[in-house]
XYZ file of C-alpha atoms in Angstrom:
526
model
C 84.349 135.247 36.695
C 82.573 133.584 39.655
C 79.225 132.601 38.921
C 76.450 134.136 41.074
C 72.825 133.168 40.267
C 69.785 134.256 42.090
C 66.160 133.316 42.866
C 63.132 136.034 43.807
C 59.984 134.918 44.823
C 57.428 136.933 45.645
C 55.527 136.648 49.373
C 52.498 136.263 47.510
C 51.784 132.960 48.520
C 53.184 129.123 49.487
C 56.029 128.255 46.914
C 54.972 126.667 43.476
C 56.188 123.653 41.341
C 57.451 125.433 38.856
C 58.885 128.276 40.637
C 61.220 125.233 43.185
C 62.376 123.922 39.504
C 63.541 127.035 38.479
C 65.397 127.573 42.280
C 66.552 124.599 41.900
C 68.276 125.184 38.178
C 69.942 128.464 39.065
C 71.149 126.513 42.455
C 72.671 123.796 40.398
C 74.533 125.646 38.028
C 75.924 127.901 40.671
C 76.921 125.143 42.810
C 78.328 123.247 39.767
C 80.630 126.167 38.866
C 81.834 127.041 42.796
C 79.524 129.442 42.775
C 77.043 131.659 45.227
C 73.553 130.996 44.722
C 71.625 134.155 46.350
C 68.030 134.230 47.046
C 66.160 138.109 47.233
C 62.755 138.677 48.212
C 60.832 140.265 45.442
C 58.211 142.311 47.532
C 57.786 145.815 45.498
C 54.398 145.228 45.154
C 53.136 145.919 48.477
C 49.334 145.277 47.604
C 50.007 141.393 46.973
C 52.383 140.357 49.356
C 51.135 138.343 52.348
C 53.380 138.458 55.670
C 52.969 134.751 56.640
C 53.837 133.544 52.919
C 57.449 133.900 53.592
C 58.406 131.610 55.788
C 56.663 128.816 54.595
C 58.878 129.628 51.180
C 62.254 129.592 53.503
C 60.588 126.211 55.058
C 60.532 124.687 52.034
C 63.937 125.378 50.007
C 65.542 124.360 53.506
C 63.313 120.785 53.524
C 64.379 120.485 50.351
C 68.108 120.916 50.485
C 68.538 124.181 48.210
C 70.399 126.646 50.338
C 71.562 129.981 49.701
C 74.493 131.687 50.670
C 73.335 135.346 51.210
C 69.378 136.425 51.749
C 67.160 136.172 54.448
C 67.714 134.625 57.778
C 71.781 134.338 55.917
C 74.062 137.518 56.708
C 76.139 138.938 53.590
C 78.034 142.041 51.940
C 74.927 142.913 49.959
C 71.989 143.103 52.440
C 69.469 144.235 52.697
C 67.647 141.122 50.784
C 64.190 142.680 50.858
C 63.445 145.111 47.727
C 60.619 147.330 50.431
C 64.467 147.854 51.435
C 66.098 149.578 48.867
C 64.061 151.425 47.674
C 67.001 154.296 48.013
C 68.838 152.789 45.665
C 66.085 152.633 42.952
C 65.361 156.606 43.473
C 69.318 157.032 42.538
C 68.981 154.898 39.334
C 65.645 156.753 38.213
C 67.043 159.887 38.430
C 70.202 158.624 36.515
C 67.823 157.624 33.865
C 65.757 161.063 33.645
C 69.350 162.605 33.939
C 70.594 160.562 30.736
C 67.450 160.905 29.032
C 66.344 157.146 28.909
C 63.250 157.738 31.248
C 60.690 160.591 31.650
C 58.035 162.181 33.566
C 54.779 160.854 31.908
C 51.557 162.872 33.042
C 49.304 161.371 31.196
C 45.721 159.907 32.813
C 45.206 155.817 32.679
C 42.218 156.738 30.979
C 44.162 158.606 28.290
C 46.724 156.077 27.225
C 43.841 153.847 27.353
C 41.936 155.992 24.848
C 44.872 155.963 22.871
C 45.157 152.023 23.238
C 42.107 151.734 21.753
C 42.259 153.782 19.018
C 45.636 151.860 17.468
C 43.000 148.436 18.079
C 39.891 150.723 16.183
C 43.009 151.336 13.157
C 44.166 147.940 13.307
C 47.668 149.107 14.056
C 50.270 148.104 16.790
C 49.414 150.631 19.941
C 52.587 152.794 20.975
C 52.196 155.407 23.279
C 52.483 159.322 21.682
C 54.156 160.717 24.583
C 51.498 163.951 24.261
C 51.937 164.569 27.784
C 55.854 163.885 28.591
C 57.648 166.743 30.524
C 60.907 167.783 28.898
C 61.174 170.865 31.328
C 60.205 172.176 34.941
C 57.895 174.141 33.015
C 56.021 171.213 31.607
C 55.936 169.493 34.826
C 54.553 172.700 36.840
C 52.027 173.261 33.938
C 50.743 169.628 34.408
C 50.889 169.582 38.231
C 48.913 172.750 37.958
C 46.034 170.842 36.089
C 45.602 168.250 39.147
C 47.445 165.741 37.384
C 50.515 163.256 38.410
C 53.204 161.786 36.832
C 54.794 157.945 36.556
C 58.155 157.747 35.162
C 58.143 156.213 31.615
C 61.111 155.051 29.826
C 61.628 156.555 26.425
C 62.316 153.234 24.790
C 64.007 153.317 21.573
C 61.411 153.422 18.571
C 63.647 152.038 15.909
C 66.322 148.819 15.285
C 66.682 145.609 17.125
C 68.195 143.891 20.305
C 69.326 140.662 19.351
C 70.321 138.525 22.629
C 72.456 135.374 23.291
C 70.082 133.500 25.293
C 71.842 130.609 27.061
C 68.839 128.136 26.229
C 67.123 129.408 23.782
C 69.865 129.798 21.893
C 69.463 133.974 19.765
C 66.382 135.723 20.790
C 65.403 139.200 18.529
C 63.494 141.751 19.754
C 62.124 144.573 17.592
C 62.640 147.725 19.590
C 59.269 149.626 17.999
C 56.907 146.857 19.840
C 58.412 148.081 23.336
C 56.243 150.206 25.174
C 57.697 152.894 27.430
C 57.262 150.786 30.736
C 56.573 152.894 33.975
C 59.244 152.014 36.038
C 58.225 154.617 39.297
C 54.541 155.138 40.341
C 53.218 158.480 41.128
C 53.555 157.891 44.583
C 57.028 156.770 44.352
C 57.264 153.596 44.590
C 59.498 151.929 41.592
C 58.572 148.745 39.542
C 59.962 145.030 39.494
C 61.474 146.095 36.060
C 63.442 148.174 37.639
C 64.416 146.782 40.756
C 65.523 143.710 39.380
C 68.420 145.524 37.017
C 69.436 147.422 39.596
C 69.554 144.567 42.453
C 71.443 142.152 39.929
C 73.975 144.607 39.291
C 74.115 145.591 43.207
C 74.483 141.838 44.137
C 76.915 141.226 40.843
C 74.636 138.489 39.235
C 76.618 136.595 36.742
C 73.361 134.463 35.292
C 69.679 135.158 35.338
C 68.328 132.146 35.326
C 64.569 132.329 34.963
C 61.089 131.157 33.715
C 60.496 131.974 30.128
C 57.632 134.073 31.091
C 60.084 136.616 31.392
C 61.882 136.826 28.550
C 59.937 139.571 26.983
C 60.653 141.459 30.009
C 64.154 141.180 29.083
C 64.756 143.785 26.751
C 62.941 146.890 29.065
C 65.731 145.533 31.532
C 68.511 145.203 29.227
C 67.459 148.844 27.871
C 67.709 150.051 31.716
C 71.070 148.096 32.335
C 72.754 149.492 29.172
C 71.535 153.002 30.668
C 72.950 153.095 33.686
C 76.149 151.805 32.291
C 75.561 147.669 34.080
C 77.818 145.524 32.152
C 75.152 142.596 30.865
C 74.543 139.488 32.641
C 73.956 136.409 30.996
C 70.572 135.267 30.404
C 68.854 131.773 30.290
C 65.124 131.306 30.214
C 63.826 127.829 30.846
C 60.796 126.367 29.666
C 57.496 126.803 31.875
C 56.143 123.626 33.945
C 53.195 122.555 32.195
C 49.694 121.038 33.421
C 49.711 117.417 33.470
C 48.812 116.305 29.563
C 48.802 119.223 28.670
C 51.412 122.306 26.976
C 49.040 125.032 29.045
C 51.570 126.386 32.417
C 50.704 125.000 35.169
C 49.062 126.982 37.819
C 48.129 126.373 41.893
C 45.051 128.314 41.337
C 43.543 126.124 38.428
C 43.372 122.682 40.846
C 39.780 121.959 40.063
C 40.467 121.627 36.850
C 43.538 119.455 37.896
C 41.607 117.260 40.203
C 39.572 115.992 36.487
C 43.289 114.568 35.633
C 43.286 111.267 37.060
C 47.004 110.784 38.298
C 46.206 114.510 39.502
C 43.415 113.607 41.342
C 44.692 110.052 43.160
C 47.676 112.087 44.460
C 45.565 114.653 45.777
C 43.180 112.254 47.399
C 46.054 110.404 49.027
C 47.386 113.252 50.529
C 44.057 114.925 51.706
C 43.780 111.057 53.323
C 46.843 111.667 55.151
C 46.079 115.359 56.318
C 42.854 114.290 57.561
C 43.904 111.681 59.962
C 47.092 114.202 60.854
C 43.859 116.887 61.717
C 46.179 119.206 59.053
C 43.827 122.122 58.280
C 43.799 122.439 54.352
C 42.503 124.909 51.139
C 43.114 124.598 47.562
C 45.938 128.081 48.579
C 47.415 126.231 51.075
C 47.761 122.274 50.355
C 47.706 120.799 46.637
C 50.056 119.246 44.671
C 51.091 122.426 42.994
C 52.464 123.403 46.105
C 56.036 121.813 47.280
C 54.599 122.425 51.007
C 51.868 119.429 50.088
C 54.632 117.145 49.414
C 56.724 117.832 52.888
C 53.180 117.994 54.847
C 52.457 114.295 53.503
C 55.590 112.721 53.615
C 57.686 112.470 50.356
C 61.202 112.270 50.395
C 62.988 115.840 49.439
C 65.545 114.171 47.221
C 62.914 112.237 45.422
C 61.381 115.926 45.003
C 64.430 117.316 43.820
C 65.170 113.990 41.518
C 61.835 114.664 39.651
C 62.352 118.503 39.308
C 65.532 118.420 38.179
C 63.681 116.255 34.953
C 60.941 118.847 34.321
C 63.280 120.274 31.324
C 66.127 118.966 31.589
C 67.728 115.708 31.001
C 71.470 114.051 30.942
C 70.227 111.397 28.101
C 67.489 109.162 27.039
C 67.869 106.283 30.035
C 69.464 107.702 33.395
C 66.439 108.867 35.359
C 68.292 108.480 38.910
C 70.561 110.819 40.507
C 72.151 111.623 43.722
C 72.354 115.290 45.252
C 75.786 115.568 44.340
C 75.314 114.295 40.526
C 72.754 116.648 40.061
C 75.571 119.499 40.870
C 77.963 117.494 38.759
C 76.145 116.892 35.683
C 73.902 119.734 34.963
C 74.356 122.434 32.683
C 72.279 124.639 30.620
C 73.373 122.968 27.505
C 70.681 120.242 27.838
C 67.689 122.286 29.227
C 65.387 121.630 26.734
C 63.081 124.535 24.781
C 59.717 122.673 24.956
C 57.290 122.979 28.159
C 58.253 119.739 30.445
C 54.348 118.496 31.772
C 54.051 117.701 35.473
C 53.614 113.970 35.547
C 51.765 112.815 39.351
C 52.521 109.478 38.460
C 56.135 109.558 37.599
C 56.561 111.896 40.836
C 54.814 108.964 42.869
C 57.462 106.537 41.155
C 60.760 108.284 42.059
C 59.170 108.724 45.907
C 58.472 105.237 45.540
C 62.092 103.892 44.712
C 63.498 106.734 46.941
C 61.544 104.635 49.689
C 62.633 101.174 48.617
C 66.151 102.388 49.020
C 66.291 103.025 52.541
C 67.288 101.591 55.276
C 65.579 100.374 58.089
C 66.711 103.021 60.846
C 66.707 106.061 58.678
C 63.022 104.950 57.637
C 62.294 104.528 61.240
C 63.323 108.066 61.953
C 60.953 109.507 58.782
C 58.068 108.533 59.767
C 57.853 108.552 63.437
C 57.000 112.262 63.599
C 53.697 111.287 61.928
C 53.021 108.671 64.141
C 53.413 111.418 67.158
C 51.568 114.264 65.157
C 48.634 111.735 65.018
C 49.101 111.152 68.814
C 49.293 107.443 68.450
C 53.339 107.418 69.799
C 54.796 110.002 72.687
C 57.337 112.023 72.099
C 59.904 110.472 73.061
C 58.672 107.286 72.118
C 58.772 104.296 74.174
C 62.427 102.266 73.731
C 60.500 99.268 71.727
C 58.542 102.045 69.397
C 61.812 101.584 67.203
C 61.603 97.946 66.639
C 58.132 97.404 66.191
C 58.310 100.454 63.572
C 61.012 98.501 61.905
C 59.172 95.335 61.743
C 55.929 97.277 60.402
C 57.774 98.927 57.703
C 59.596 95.824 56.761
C 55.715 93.941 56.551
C 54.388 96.813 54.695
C 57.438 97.293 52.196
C 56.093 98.612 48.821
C 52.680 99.829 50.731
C 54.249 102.648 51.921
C 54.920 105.184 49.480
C 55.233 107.974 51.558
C 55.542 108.344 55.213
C 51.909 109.388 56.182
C 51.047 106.092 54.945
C 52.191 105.005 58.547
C 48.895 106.029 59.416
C 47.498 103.330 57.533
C 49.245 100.699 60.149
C 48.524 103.023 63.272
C 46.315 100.336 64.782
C 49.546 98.764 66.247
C 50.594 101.536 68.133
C 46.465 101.767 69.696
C 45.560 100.429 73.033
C 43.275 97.634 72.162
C 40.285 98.973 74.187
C 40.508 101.759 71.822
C 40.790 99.837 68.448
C 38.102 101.128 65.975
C 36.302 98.702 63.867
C 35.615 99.445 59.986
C 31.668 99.014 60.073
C 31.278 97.239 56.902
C 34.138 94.819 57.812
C 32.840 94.051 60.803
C 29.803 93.522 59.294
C 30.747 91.553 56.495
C 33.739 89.438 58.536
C 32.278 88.779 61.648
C 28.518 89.370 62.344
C 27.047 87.353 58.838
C 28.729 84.328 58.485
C 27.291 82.051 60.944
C 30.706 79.923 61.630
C 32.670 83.286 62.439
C 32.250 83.434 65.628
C 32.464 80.087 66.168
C 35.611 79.138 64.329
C 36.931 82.601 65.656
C 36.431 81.441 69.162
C 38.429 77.874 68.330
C 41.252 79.548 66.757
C 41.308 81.769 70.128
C 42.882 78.853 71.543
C 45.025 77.298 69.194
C 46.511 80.906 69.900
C 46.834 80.764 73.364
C 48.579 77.223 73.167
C 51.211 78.283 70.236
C 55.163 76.697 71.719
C 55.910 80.235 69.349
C 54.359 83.464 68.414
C 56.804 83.875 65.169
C 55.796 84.308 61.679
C 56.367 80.693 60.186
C 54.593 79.221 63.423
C 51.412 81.174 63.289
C 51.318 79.880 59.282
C 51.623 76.616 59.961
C 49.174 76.656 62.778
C 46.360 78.327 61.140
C 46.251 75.549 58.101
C 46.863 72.756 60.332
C 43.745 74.403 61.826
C 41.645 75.125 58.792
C 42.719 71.675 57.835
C 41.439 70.072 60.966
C 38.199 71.917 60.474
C 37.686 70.826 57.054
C 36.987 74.379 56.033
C 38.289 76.758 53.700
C 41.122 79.561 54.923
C 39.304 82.880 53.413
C 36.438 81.099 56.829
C 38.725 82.200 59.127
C 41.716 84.750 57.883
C 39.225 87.662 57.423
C 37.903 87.557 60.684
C 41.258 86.565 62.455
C 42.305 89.701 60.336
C 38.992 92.402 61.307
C 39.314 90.891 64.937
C 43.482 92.072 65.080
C 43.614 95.254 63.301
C 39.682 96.536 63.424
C 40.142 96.478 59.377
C 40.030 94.390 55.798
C 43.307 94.923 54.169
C 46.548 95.303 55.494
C 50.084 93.414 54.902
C 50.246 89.386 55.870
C 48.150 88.476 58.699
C 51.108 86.301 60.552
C 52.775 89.191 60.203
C 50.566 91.216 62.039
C 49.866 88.224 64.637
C 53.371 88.295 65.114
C 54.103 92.140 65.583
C 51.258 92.377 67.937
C 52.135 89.635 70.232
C 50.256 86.707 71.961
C 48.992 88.956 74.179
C 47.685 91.853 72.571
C 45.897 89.839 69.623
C 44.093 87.562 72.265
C 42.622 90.696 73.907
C 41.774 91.953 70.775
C 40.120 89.222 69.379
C 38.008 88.646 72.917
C 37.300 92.391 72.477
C 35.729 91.087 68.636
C 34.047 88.111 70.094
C 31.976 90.458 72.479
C 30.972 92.695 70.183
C 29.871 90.282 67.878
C 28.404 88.257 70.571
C 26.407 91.043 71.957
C 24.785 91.838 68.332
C 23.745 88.863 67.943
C 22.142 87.988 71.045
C 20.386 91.948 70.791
């Protein structure tokens, strides 16, 4: 048998957490086993699906690495990929099912069935529809239709016995057949259900595995009840356990992130990256940019295969110690076997720590390459960059090392790529560095010089220069390195100072600091 799996999101909105992990499972396994991994747009429900939601979704399985052999934007044997599509082939297999007796025309009022509904809660007993106004004959229906009223088309689930199911992960699963409603599969204006559609696209696009969120699973036996109808061989199912919130077992959800932004691993990932859109001018909502959202990640500059590394650990795991794996392990070693039953919480922290290592690994031109576009979406580098953009990058990201986590953090060393007229100063700094001690300027001013004599402008030079000069002075270094550093870089904190010196260049820090002296000068004569 060759394994097909397939994932269908809805264009309801930007692509969740949990819904990537689950993408990301089915992929797996049907890479692992030779496989086609299809992806189908589930957009039956007209209402609720937003045009421009799409591609963003196709953006992101493609950033990530999860392709798909047949769906949209890919050609194959069982297009169209769009359910508004087929909806042909879902007329065919509702009229098989009123033809066969497993489905019916249901004329009954929402307000009815919800009278009834609420008179099974006023007798304490389990609600299950009566059927009163089902139409066994033409007669019925023109009777009804002659009332004014309109018919959905109900399945006549079966009202006694048991479906007992093999589930791949959750090992057997019974369902009690008398605690199934009769699910409308077709409105009354013709349009047909996601219960429906999805049995009858599986078997169209000969699904081996439905691989899917455990929110599902009591869906399962309406669908298995319509497969068995219309005479689908089964597929095999496998339902994996929901992504839950961070410390907690509740699912998480995109649409709770206030509550999120009270969890404080939550809450420093979100600030960082709102940091990072800001300065990139990125124009962000709680629907379009949180950490719920696998679009966030790209947007700030993670690593997809530190994405994919965590996912792949939200429920699953290969044993108790091996957190690390390539692309190409992941298809090797993953099977359904170990997906775990319990909900697997969305950890920020541990997320941050695989992009961190994934960054640590790399080397020095790939890293180059990843985060020069945010250096040019900020408009501090052309595009194409200048032919020494490469090896100053290199030298910066070599200086910073662990600092950068992900590749917006560029941003935080964008001073270097600034003409110095146009350096900004951090107030406070300034302030604190330059314009209240009363030997800044001054010792600033000597140290000026020192620079413009230096036989080198390398790292190990510009150390031993500055404490053969705080020596000389008989003062102590913090005197002069915070002000050599607010004078440089226009802030308080960044990696070493003779770093820095050295990256900039003779040239470009003695502008900069005469730039600092003026200022400073000019405040205090005012």
């Amino acid at each position: 048998m060759t394994v097909r799996t397939r994932f269908a999101p809805s264009p309801t909105g930007y692509l969740h957490i949990g819904g990537v992990r689950t993408a990301l499972f089915n992929w797996l396994f049907a890479r692992g086993h030779g496989g086609q991994f299809i992806l189908r747009i589930d957009d039956t429900d007209q209402q609720r699906n937003v045009d421009e939601a799409l591609q963003p979704i196709l953006n992101g399985f493609r950033w990530l690495g999860i392709d798909w052999d047949e769906g949209p934007e890919v050609d194959g044997p069982h297009a169209p990929y769009y359910q508004s599509q087929r909806a042909d082939r879902y007329q065919q297999a509702v009229e098989q099912l009123l033809a066969c007796g497993a489905a019916y025309y249901d004329y009954a009022t929402p307000e009815e069935i919800q009278a009834q509904r609420e008179a099974a809660q006023a007798e304490k007993r389990s609600f299950s529809y009566n059927r009163q106004w089902l139409a066994e004959t033409d007669a019925d229906r023109a009777r009804f239709e002659a009332e004014g009223r309109t018919a959905v088309v109900r399945l006549k689930m079966p009202r006694a016995g048991q479906l007992v199911l093999d589930d791949l992960v959750r090992g057997e699963v019974t369902f009690e057949w008398a605690r199934e409603q009769d699910h409308v599969i077709q409105r009354a204006d013709g349009s047909c259900l996601y219960h429906l559609a999805t049995v009858v696209d599986d078997r169209a696009f000969e699904i081996s595995h439905v691989i899917r969120a455990e929110e599902h699973l009591s869906n399962t036996p309406r669908q298995v009840f319509i497969a068995d109808a219309l005479g689908y061989p089964r597929p095999a199912f496998a339902h994996l356990p929901y992504v839950a919130e961070p410390g907690s077992r509740n699912k998480l959800s995109k649409r709770k992130l206030d509550k999120y932004l009270k969890h404080a691993d939550f809450a420093k990932i979100a600030r960082h990256g709102q940091a990072i859109a800001d300065r990139l001018g990125l124009a962000t909502s709680a629907d379009t940019f949180n950490p719920v959202i696998v679009d966030f990640y790209q947007q700030v500059g993670y690593l997809p295969e530190a994405v994919l590394n965590y996912l792949v650990l939200l429920g699953w795991s290969l044993d108790d110690r091996t957190e690390d794996f390539s692309r190409d392990q992941m298809v090797e070693l993953f099977s359904l076997e170990r997906v775990n039953k319990a909900p697997a919480s969305f950890d920020p922290a541990k997320l941050t720590a695989f992009q961190q290592r994934a960054m640590d690994r790399m080397e020095s031109k790939p890293k180059v390459a990843f985060v020069l576009p945010f250096l040019q979406q900020a408009g501090r580098v052309s595009t194409p960059p200048p032919c020494e953009v490469g090896s100053q990058l290199s030298g910066i990201l070599a200086a910073a090392g662990e600092r950068l986590t992900v590749a917006g953090d560029i941003l935080d060393y964008d001073d270097f790529f600034t003409s110095d007229d146009a350096l900004v100063y951090d107030e406070k700094a300034f302030e604190k560095r330059l314009r209240k001690p009363p030997e800044a300027v001054g010792l600033l001013q000597k140290f000026r010089q020192c620079l413009a004599d230096a036989t080198a402008f390398d790292v190990e030079t510009l150390d031993q220069l500055l404490h053969d000069f705080v020596e000389t002075e008989g003062i102590k270094i913090g005197q002069i390195i915070h002000a050599l550093r607010v004078a440089v870089t226009g802030k308080a904190v960044g990696f070493g100072v003779f770093d820095t010196l050295a990256l900039l260049g003779r040239e470009r820090c003695l502008s900069r600091i005469d730039q600092a002296l003026r200022l400073a000068e000019a405040v205090d004569t005012d």
